[in-house]
Amino acid sequence: MSVVTIVRLGVFFGVFAVIVLWERGLPMRALVAPRWRRWATNWAISIIDAVMVRLLFGAAAVGAAADAAGAGWGLFNRLDWPGWAAFVASFLALDFAIWLQHLVFHKVPVLWRLHRVHHADRDLDVTTAIRFHPVEIALSMCLKIGLVYALGAPVAAVIAFEVVLNGMAMFNHGNVRMPAGLERALRLVLVTPDMHRVHHSVDRAEHDANYGFNLSVWDRLFGTYVSQPALGHRGMTIGLPGCQDDGPTQLGWSLSFPLRR
Ligand SMILES: [Zn+2]
Ligand SMILES: [Zn+2]
């Protein structure tokens, strides 16, 4: 196992454990769906995703960055920027691209069919962060690999971005509370759990907002920022209208959901 894989897995399970403990100690909402069935399904989807990425993409985005560096391809392998500047610019470009991709997955009907599997979860907790349909993951991997080649992003920037994105996704899907002052300060820069919870509202006007996963700046800049859910964090309904039964907790239902009206 490579050092990068060990770091990734370590951060993943470390952050996962911290958020689970936080959810137990200071939960924001009472969960509505059967927890273990939901968890089993969300984990199963995530394992299918991981195996699919491994089989189809091998070294994926990090491999693409190493390949581009070796061949001298892409913007930052041509420009003579200092290493730190290429790192920061690549990180920001990747974060903006993920924001834009998320918005496109909401606006294009065939892509929304895939992405709504994520939104069908009737509760929001750390396992929602790993609930993405395998076809959405595959498409997003293709885009990311293309972008990494075009940018000539440094290998370190791609690794850092993927590790941070993974950790931040678990953080901002967490069913957690924190002091209001801390939350307000954090969301000036980062996407907080309260900010992302708005994005999981059944109300389309609310779930077509707050597309960011890491930095909150993109939503503020492009007018897609919604500060709070109209019905409050405990009064709002999470999930999709018409999917408020046990369907989303089942693996078969979730994987075949893109094919249904
Ligand atoms: Zn979304
Ligand atoms: Zn989400």
Short mmCIF file of C-alpha atoms and ligand atoms in Angstrom, two decimals:
data_model
loop_
_atom_site.label_atom_id
_atom_site.label_comp_id
_atom_site.label_asym_id
_atom_site.label_seq_id
_atom_site.Cartn_x
_atom_site.Cartn_y
_atom_site.Cartn_z
CA MET A 1 0.00 0.00 0.00
CA SER A 2 1.45 3.40 -0.95
CA VAL A 3 1.99 6.21 1.58
CA VAL A 4 -0.68 8.27 -0.19
CA THR A 5 -3.23 5.46 0.24
CA ILE A 6 -2.35 5.11 3.94
CA VAL A 7 -2.74 8.89 4.47
CA ARG A 8 -6.07 8.88 2.62
CA LEU A 9 -7.48 5.96 4.54
CA GLY A 10 -6.15 7.36 7.83
CA VAL A 11 -7.79 10.76 7.25
CA PHE A 12 -11.00 9.12 6.04
CA PHE A 13 -11.47 6.82 9.03
CA GLY A 14 -10.13 9.43 11.49
CA VAL A 15 -12.53 12.17 10.35
CA PHE A 16 -15.37 9.63 10.08
CA ALA A 17 -14.85 8.57 13.71
CA VAL A 18 -14.66 12.19 14.96
CA ILE A 19 -17.90 13.15 13.18
CA VAL A 20 -19.70 10.02 14.44
CA LEU A 21 -18.72 10.89 18.03
CA TRP A 22 -19.77 14.52 17.47
CA GLU A 23 -23.14 13.35 16.06
CA ARG A 24 -23.67 11.18 19.13
CA GLY A 25 -22.71 13.97 21.57
CA LEU A 26 -24.23 17.06 19.92
CA PRO A 27 -26.74 16.03 17.23
CA MET A 28 -28.66 18.74 15.34
CA ARG A 29 -31.72 16.66 14.40
CA ALA A 30 -33.38 13.40 15.39
CA LEU A 31 -32.94 10.85 12.57
CA VAL A 32 -36.15 9.74 10.85
CA ALA A 33 -35.09 6.63 8.85
CA PRO A 34 -33.88 3.31 10.37
CA ARG A 35 -30.21 4.07 11.05
CA TRP A 36 -28.60 0.69 10.40
CA ARG A 37 -30.44 0.05 7.15
CA ARG A 38 -29.50 3.54 5.93
CA TRP A 39 -25.90 3.07 6.99
CA ALA A 40 -25.63 -0.36 5.34
CA THR A 41 -26.94 1.08 2.06
CA ASN A 42 -24.77 4.20 2.12
CA TRP A 43 -21.69 2.11 2.93
CA ALA A 44 -22.54 -0.44 0.24
CA ILE A 45 -22.83 2.35 -2.37
CA SER A 46 -19.49 3.75 -1.25
CA ILE A 47 -17.77 0.35 -1.50
CA ILE A 48 -19.19 -0.17 -5.00
CA ASP A 49 -17.85 3.32 -5.90
CA ALA A 50 -14.38 2.54 -4.53
CA VAL A 51 -14.11 -0.80 -6.38
CA MET A 52 -15.40 0.79 -9.61
CA VAL A 53 -12.87 3.66 -9.43
CA ARG A 54 -10.06 1.20 -8.74
CA LEU A 55 -11.02 -1.03 -11.68
CA LEU A 56 -11.83 1.70 -14.22
CA PHE A 57 -9.45 4.48 -13.29
CA GLY A 58 -6.46 2.91 -11.52
CA ALA A 59 -4.37 5.75 -10.12
CA ALA A 60 -7.11 8.24 -11.12
CA ALA A 61 -6.51 11.99 -10.66
CA VAL A 62 -3.20 11.60 -8.82
CA GLY A 63 -1.95 9.32 -11.60
CA ALA A 64 -3.06 11.93 -14.15
CA ALA A 65 -1.09 14.65 -12.31
CA ALA A 66 2.07 12.49 -12.26
CA ASP A 67 1.59 11.60 -15.94
CA ALA A 68 1.10 15.29 -16.92
CA ALA A 69 4.19 16.33 -14.92
CA GLY A 70 6.30 13.64 -16.61
CA ALA A 71 5.14 14.63 -20.09
CA GLY A 72 5.20 18.41 -19.45
CA TRP A 73 1.49 18.72 -20.27
CA GLY A 74 -0.92 21.32 -18.91
CA LEU A 75 -0.85 24.96 -17.85
CA PHE A 76 1.29 24.79 -14.73
CA ASN A 77 3.83 22.43 -16.31
CA ARG A 78 4.38 25.15 -18.96
CA LEU A 79 4.29 28.27 -16.77
CA ASP A 80 7.27 29.10 -14.65
CA TRP A 81 5.31 29.73 -11.44
CA PRO A 82 6.80 28.99 -8.02
CA GLY A 83 5.64 25.62 -6.66
CA TRP A 84 3.44 27.11 -3.93
CA ALA A 85 1.59 29.37 -6.41
CA ALA A 86 0.84 26.45 -8.75
CA PHE A 87 -0.31 24.45 -5.70
CA VAL A 88 -2.70 27.19 -4.48
CA ALA A 89 -4.04 28.01 -7.95
CA SER A 90 -4.62 24.32 -8.74
CA PHE A 91 -6.38 23.76 -5.43
CA LEU A 92 -8.69 26.75 -6.04
CA ALA A 93 -9.34 25.74 -9.65
CA LEU A 94 -10.27 22.19 -8.58
CA ASP A 95 -12.57 23.53 -5.86
CA PHE A 96 -14.31 25.87 -8.31
CA ALA A 97 -14.65 23.02 -10.83
CA ILE A 98 -16.30 20.77 -8.22
CA TRP A 99 -18.70 23.59 -7.33
CA LEU A 100 -19.58 24.14 -11.02
CA GLN A 101 -19.95 20.43 -11.66
CA HIS A 102 -22.35 20.16 -8.72
CA LEU A 103 -24.45 23.01 -10.12
CA VAL A 104 -24.53 21.36 -13.57
CA PHE A 105 -25.64 18.05 -11.98
CA HIS A 106 -28.63 19.93 -10.56
CA LYS A 107 -29.55 21.79 -13.77
CA VAL A 108 -29.22 19.09 -16.47
CA PRO A 109 -32.15 16.64 -16.07
CA VAL A 110 -30.26 13.44 -16.98
CA LEU A 111 -27.45 14.33 -14.56
CA TRP A 112 -29.95 15.27 -11.85
CA ARG A 113 -31.36 11.70 -12.14
CA LEU A 114 -27.94 10.45 -11.00
CA HIS A 115 -27.25 13.13 -8.41
CA ARG A 116 -30.70 12.88 -6.79
CA VAL A 117 -29.60 9.50 -5.34
CA HIS A 118 -27.44 11.60 -2.98
CA HIS A 119 -30.39 13.87 -2.20
CA ALA A 120 -32.87 11.01 -1.62
CA ASP A 121 -31.31 10.30 1.79
CA ARG A 122 -34.00 11.31 4.29
CA ASP A 123 -31.47 11.98 7.00
CA LEU A 124 -28.27 13.88 6.72
CA ASP A 125 -25.27 12.47 8.52
CA VAL A 126 -21.65 11.51 7.92
CA THR A 127 -22.69 8.55 5.71
CA THR A 128 -24.60 10.83 3.30
CA ALA A 129 -21.15 12.12 2.31
CA ILE A 130 -20.31 8.72 0.77
CA ARG A 131 -23.70 8.18 -0.92
CA PHE A 132 -23.13 9.01 -4.61
CA HIS A 133 -24.33 6.85 -7.51
CA PRO A 134 -21.39 5.00 -9.16
CA VAL A 135 -22.18 6.55 -12.57
CA GLU A 136 -22.01 10.05 -11.04
CA ILE A 137 -18.66 9.15 -9.47
CA ALA A 138 -17.37 7.82 -12.82
CA LEU A 139 -18.45 10.96 -14.72
CA SER A 140 -16.98 13.22 -12.10
CA MET A 141 -13.73 11.23 -12.18
CA CYS A 142 -13.48 11.72 -15.97
CA LEU A 143 -13.98 15.47 -15.56
CA LYS A 144 -11.44 15.69 -12.76
CA ILE A 145 -8.81 13.73 -14.69
CA GLY A 146 -9.37 15.96 -17.75
CA LEU A 147 -9.03 19.08 -15.62
CA VAL A 148 -5.87 17.83 -13.91
CA TYR A 149 -4.26 17.24 -17.33
CA ALA A 150 -5.38 20.68 -18.58
CA LEU A 151 -4.11 22.43 -15.46
CA GLY A 152 -0.92 20.41 -15.16
CA ALA A 153 -1.81 20.44 -11.46
CA PRO A 154 1.06 19.44 -9.13
CA VAL A 155 0.68 15.93 -7.69
CA ALA A 156 0.77 17.37 -4.14
CA ALA A 157 -2.12 19.75 -4.93
CA VAL A 158 -4.28 16.90 -6.26
CA ILE A 159 -3.57 14.71 -3.23
CA ALA A 160 -4.21 17.61 -0.83
CA PHE A 161 -7.42 18.53 -2.65
CA GLU A 162 -8.80 15.00 -2.58
CA VAL A 163 -7.95 14.47 1.09
CA VAL A 164 -9.45 17.86 2.10
CA LEU A 165 -12.56 17.35 -0.05
CA ASN A 166 -13.13 13.93 1.48
CA GLY A 167 -12.73 15.24 5.04
CA MET A 168 -14.82 18.37 4.40
CA ALA A 169 -17.64 16.36 2.83
CA MET A 170 -17.89 14.22 5.98
CA PHE A 171 -17.77 17.36 8.14
CA ASN A 172 -20.43 19.29 6.25
CA HIS A 173 -22.84 16.33 6.00
CA GLY A 174 -22.51 15.79 9.76
CA ASN A 175 -25.68 15.92 11.84
CA VAL A 176 -23.85 18.16 14.29
CA ARG A 177 -24.30 21.33 16.30
CA MET A 178 -21.67 23.90 17.19
CA PRO A 179 -21.72 27.30 18.92
CA ALA A 180 -23.46 29.91 16.71
CA GLY A 181 -20.50 32.31 16.78
CA LEU A 182 -18.08 29.61 15.65
CA GLU A 183 -20.49 28.54 12.90
CA ARG A 184 -20.80 32.12 11.60
CA ALA A 185 -17.03 32.61 11.61
CA LEU A 186 -16.34 29.29 9.87
CA ARG A 187 -18.84 29.83 7.10
CA LEU A 188 -17.15 33.07 6.07
CA VAL A 189 -14.59 30.76 4.47
CA LEU A 190 -15.76 27.14 4.69
CA VAL A 191 -18.95 25.21 3.96
CA THR A 192 -20.39 24.31 7.36
CA PRO A 193 -22.91 21.54 8.20
CA ASP A 194 -25.68 24.17 8.57
CA MET A 195 -24.84 25.65 5.17
CA HIS A 196 -24.88 22.26 3.42
CA ARG A 197 -28.05 21.13 5.25
CA VAL A 198 -29.95 23.86 3.36
CA HIS A 199 -28.82 22.05 0.18
CA HIS A 200 -30.59 18.85 1.33
CA SER A 201 -34.00 20.50 1.89
CA VAL A 202 -37.02 18.96 0.09
CA ASP A 203 -37.75 22.50 -1.12
CA ARG A 204 -36.22 22.85 -4.60
CA ALA A 205 -35.49 26.56 -4.09
CA GLU A 206 -33.33 25.55 -1.12
CA HIS A 207 -31.69 22.48 -2.61
CA ASP A 208 -30.73 24.43 -5.75
CA ALA A 209 -28.39 26.51 -3.55
CA ASN A 210 -25.17 26.13 -1.56
CA TYR A 211 -23.36 23.90 -4.06
CA GLY A 212 -19.95 24.24 -2.40
CA PHE A 213 -18.15 21.45 -0.58
CA ASN A 214 -14.99 23.19 0.67
CA LEU A 215 -14.99 26.98 0.24
CA SER A 216 -18.16 29.02 0.70
CA VAL A 217 -16.89 31.78 -1.61
CA TRP A 218 -18.25 30.32 -4.89
CA ASP A 219 -21.89 30.38 -3.75
CA ARG A 220 -21.50 33.92 -2.41
CA LEU A 221 -19.82 35.06 -5.62
CA PHE A 222 -22.36 33.52 -8.01
CA GLY A 223 -25.55 34.30 -6.06
CA THR A 224 -26.42 30.72 -5.07
CA TYR A 225 -25.92 31.28 -1.35
CA VAL A 226 -28.88 30.64 1.00
CA SER A 227 -28.02 31.30 4.60
CA GLN A 228 -30.68 29.27 6.50
CA PRO A 229 -33.60 26.93 5.72
CA ALA A 230 -36.97 28.75 5.87
CA LEU A 231 -38.38 26.20 8.35
CA GLY A 232 -35.25 26.08 10.51
CA HIS A 233 -32.72 23.25 10.85
CA ARG A 234 -35.04 21.14 13.00
CA GLY A 235 -38.31 22.02 11.24
CA MET A 236 -37.14 21.45 7.64
CA THR A 237 -37.68 18.14 5.82
CA ILE A 238 -34.60 16.50 4.32
CA GLY A 239 -34.64 14.44 1.14
CA LEU A 240 -36.84 14.57 -1.95
CA PRO A 241 -40.59 15.15 -2.19
CA GLY A 242 -42.24 11.84 -3.13
CA CYS A 243 -39.37 9.81 -1.63
CA GLN A 244 -40.32 10.10 2.02
CA ASP A 245 -40.70 6.33 2.54
CA ASP A 246 -38.12 3.60 3.19
CA GLY A 247 -37.04 3.31 -0.48
CA PRO A 248 -33.88 5.44 -0.13
CA THR A 249 -32.61 3.16 2.66
CA GLN A 250 -32.52 0.20 0.23
CA LEU A 251 -29.55 -0.52 -2.03
CA GLY A 252 -31.54 -1.78 -5.04
CA TRP A 253 -33.93 1.17 -4.85
CA SER A 254 -31.03 3.62 -4.63
CA LEU A 255 -28.97 2.17 -7.50
CA SER A 256 -32.00 1.95 -9.81
CA PHE A 257 -33.43 5.35 -8.83
CA PRO A 258 -31.86 7.16 -11.85
CA LEU A 259 -33.91 4.92 -14.16
CA ARG A 260 -37.25 5.82 -12.57
CA ARG A 261 -39.49 8.84 -13.18
ZN ZN B 1 -26.65 18.46 -4.74
ZN ZN B 2 -24.73 16.68 0.11
#
